[in-house]
PDB file of C-alpha atoms in Angstrom:
ATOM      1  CA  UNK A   1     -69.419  33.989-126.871  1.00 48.00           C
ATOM      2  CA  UNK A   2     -72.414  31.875-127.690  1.00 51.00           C
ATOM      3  CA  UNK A   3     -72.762  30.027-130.712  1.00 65.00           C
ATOM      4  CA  UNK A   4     -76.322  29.796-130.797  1.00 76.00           C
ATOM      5  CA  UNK A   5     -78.752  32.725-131.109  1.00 83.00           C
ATOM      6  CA  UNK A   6     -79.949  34.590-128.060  1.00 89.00           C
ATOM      7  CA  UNK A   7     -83.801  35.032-127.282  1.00 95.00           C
ATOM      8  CA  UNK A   8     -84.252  38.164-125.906  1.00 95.00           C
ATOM      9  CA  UNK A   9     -87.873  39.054-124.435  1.00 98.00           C
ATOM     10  CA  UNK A  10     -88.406  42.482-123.570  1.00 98.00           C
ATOM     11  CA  UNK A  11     -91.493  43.412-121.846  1.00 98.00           C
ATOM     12  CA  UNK A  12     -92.118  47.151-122.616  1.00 97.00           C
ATOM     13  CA  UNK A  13     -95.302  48.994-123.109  1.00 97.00           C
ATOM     14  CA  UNK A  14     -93.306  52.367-124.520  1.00 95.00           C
ATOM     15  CA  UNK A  15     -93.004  52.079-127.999  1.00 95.00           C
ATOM     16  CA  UNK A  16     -90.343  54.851-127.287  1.00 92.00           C
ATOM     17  CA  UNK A  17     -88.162  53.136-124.833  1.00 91.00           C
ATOM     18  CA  UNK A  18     -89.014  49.815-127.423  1.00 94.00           C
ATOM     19  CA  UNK A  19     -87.614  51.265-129.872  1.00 93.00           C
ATOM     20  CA  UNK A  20     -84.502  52.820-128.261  1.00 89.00           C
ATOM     21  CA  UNK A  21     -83.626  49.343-126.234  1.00 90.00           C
ATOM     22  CA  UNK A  22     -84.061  47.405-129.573  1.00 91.00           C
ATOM     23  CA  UNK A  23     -81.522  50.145-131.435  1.00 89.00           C
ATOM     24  CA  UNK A  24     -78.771  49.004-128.555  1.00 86.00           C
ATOM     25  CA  UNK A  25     -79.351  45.797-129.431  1.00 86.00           C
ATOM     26  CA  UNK A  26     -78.927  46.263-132.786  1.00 87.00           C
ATOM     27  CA  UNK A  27     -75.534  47.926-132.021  1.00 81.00           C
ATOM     28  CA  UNK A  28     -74.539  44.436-130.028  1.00 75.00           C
ATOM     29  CA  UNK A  29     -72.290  42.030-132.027  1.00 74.00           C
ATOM     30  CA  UNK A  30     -74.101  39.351-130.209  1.00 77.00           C
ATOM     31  CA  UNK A  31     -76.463  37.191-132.328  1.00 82.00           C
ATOM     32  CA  UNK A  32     -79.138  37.951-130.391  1.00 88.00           C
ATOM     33  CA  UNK A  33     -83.279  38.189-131.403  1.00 93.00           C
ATOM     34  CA  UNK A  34     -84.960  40.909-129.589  1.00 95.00           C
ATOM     35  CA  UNK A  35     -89.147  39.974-128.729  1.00 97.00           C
ATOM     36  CA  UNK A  36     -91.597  42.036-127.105  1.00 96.00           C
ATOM     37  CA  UNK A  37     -94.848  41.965-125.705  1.00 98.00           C
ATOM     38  CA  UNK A  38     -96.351  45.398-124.655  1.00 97.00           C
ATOM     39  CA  UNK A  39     -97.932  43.981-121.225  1.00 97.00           C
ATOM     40  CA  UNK A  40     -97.799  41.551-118.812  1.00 97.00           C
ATOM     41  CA  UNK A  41    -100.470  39.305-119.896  1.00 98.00           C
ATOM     42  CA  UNK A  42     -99.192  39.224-123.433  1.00 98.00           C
ATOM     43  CA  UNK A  43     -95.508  38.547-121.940  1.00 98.00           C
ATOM     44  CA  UNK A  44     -97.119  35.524-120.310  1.00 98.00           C
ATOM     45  CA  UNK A  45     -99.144  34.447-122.945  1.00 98.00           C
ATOM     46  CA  UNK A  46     -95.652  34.693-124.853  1.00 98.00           C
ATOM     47  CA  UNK A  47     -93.344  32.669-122.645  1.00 98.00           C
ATOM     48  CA  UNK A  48     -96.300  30.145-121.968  1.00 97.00           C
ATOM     49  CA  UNK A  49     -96.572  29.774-126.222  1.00 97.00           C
ATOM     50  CA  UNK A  50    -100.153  30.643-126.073  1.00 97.00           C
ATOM     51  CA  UNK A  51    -101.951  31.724-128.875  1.00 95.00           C
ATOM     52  CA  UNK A  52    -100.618  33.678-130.980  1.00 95.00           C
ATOM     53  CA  UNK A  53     -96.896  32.935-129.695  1.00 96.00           C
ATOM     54  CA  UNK A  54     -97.384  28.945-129.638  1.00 95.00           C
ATOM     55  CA  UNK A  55     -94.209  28.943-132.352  1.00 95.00           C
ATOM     56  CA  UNK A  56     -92.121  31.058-130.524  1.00 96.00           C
ATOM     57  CA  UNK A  57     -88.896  30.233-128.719  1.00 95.00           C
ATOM     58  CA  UNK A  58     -88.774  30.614-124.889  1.00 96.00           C
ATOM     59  CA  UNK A  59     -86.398  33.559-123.864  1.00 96.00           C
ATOM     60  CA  UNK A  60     -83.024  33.364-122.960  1.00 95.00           C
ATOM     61  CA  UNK A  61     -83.343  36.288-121.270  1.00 95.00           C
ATOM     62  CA  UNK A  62     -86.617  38.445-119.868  1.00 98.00           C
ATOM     63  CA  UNK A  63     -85.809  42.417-119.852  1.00 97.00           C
ATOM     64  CA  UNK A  64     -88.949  43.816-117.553  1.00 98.00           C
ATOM     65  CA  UNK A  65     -90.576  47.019-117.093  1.00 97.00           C
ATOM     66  CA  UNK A  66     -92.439  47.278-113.636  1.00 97.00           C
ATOM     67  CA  UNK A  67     -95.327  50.051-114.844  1.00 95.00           C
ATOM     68  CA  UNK A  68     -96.913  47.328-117.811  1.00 96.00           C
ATOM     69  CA  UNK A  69    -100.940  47.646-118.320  1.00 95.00           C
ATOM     70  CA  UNK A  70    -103.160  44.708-117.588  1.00 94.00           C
ATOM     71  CA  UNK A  71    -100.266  43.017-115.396  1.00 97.00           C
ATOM     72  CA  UNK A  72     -97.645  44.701-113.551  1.00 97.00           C
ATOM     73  CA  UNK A  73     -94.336  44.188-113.834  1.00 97.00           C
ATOM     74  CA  UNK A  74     -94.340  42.555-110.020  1.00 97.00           C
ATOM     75  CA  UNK A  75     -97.318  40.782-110.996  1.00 98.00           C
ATOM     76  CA  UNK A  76     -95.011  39.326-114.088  1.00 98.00           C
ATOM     77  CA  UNK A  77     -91.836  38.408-112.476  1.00 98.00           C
ATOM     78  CA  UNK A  78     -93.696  36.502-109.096  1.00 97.00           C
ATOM     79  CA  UNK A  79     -95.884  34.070-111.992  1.00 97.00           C
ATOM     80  CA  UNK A  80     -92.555  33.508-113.978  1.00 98.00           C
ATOM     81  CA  UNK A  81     -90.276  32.953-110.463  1.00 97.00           C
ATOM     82  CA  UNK A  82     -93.653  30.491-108.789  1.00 96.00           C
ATOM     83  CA  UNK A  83     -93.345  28.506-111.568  1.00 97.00           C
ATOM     84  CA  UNK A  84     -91.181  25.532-112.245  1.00 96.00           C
ATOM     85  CA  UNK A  85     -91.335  25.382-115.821  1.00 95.00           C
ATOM     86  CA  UNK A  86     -90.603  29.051-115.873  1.00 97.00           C
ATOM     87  CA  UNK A  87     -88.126  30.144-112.569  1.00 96.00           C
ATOM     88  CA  UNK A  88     -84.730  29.499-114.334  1.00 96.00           C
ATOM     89  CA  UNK A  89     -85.453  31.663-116.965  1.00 97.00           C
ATOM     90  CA  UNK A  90     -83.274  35.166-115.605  1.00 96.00           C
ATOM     91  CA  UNK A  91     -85.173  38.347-115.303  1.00 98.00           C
ATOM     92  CA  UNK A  92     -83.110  41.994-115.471  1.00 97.00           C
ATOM     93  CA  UNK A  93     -86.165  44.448-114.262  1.00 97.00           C
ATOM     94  CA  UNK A  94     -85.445  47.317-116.288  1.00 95.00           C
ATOM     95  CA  UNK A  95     -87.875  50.115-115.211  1.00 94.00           C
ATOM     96  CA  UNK A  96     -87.842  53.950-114.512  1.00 93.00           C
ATOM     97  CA  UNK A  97     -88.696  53.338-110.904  1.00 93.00           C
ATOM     98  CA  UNK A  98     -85.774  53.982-108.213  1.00 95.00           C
ATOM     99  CA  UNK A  99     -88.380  53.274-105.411  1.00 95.00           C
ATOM    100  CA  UNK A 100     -86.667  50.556-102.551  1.00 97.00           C
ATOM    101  CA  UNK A 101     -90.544  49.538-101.945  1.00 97.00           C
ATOM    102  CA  UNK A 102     -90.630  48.648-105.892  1.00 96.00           C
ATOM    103  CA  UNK A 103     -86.710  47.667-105.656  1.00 97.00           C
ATOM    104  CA  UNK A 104     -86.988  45.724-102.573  1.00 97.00           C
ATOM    105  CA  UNK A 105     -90.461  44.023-103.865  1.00 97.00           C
ATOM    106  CA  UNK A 106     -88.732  42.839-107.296  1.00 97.00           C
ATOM    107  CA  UNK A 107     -86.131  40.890-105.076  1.00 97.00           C
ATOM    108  CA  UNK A 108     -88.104  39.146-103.361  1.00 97.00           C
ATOM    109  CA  UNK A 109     -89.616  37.417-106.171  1.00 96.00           C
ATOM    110  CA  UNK A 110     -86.673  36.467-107.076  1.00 97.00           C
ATOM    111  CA  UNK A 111     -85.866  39.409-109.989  1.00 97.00           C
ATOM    112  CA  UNK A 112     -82.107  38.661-111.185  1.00 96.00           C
ATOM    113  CA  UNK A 113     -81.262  42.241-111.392  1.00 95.00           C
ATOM    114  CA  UNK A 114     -82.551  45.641-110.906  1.00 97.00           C
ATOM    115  CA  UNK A 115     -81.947  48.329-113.664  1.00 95.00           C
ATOM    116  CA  UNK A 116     -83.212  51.887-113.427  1.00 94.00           C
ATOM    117  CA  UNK A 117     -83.632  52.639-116.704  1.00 91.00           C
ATOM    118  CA  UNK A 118     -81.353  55.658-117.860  1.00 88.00           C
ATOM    119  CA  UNK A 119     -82.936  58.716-119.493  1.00 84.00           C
ATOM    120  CA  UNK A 120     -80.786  59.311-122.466  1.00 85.00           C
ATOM    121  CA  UNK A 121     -79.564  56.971-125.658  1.00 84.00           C
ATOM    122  CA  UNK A 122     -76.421  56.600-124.338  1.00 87.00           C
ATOM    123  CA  UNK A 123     -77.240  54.992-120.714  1.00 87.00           C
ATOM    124  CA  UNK A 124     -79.456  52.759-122.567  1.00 83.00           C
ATOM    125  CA  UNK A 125     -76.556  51.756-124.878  1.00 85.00           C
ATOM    126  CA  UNK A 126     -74.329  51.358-121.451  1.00 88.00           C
ATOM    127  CA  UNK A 127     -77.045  49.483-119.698  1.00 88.00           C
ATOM    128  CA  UNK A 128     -77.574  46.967-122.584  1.00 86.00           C
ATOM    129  CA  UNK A 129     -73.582  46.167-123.190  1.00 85.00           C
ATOM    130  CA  UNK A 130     -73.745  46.097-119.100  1.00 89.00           C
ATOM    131  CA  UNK A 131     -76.425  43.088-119.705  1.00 88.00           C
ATOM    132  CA  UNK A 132     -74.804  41.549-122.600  1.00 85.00           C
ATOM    133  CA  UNK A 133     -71.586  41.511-121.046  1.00 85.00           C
ATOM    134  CA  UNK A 134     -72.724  40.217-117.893  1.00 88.00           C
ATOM    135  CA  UNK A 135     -75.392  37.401-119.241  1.00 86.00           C
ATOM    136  CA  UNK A 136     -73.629  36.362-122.846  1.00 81.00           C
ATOM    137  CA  UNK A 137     -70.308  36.567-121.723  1.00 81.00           C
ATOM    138  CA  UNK A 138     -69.701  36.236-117.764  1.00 87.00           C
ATOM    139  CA  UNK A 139     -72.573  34.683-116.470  1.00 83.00           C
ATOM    140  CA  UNK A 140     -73.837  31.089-117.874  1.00 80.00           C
ATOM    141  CA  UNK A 141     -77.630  30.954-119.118  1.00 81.00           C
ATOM    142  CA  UNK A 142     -79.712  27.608-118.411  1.00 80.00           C
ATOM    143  CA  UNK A 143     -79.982  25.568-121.710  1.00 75.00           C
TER     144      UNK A 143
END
């Protein structure tokens, strides 16, 4: 298990499905800090450390929803992925969409995973130990 605390930005503009992710979180014994940012330009703004987020750590970790105002999801992922200050950073798209055009489309630019985001509490608290497991405990994170 880590030692160090866990950056976690989630890029979510349902303050429903927010709310729920952040309450699986909570559940995690990981030490882990949960951002957001409720679009895509705000997510970039936020992993750049733009104003306001110039104080803010860059993620560990970017959880993505696909259907974001002002900057898709797709739109998201290919200007973290393009960059090289910004590629190794892993990206789980998390997003109600099961479409293979958006699935298919999220792979090419380079999306770590592809989660369809469950319906009920209970697949979100799955999905979320299937992510912590996998990236905090299997998988190795870039420093």
């Amino acid at each position: 298990m880590p030692k160090r605390q866990l950056e976690i930005l989630l890029v979510e503009d349902s303050p429903t499905d927010r709310l729920i992710i952040a309450e699986a979180f909570e559940k995690s014994r990981l030490n882990t800090q949960l951002h957001s940012a409720s679009d895509g330009i705000e997510a970039m703004k936020y992993v750049r450390r733009e104003h306001p987020y110039s104080d803010m750590p860059r993620p560990d970790l970017v959880l993505l929803d696909l259907n974001l105002p002002r900057m898709n999801g797709h739109e998201v992922l290919a200007q973290l992925k393009d960059s090289p200050d910004y590629c190794t950073i892993p990206v789980v798209v998390l997003s109600s969409s099961e479409s293979e055009e958006d699935i298919g489309e999220a792979y090419r630019h380079h999306a770590n995973c592809y989660i369809t985001k469950p319906v009920e509490f209970k697949g979100f608290l799955r999905a979320v130990r299937s992510i912590e497991q996998f990236w905090f405990k299997v998988g190795e994170l870039p420093k």
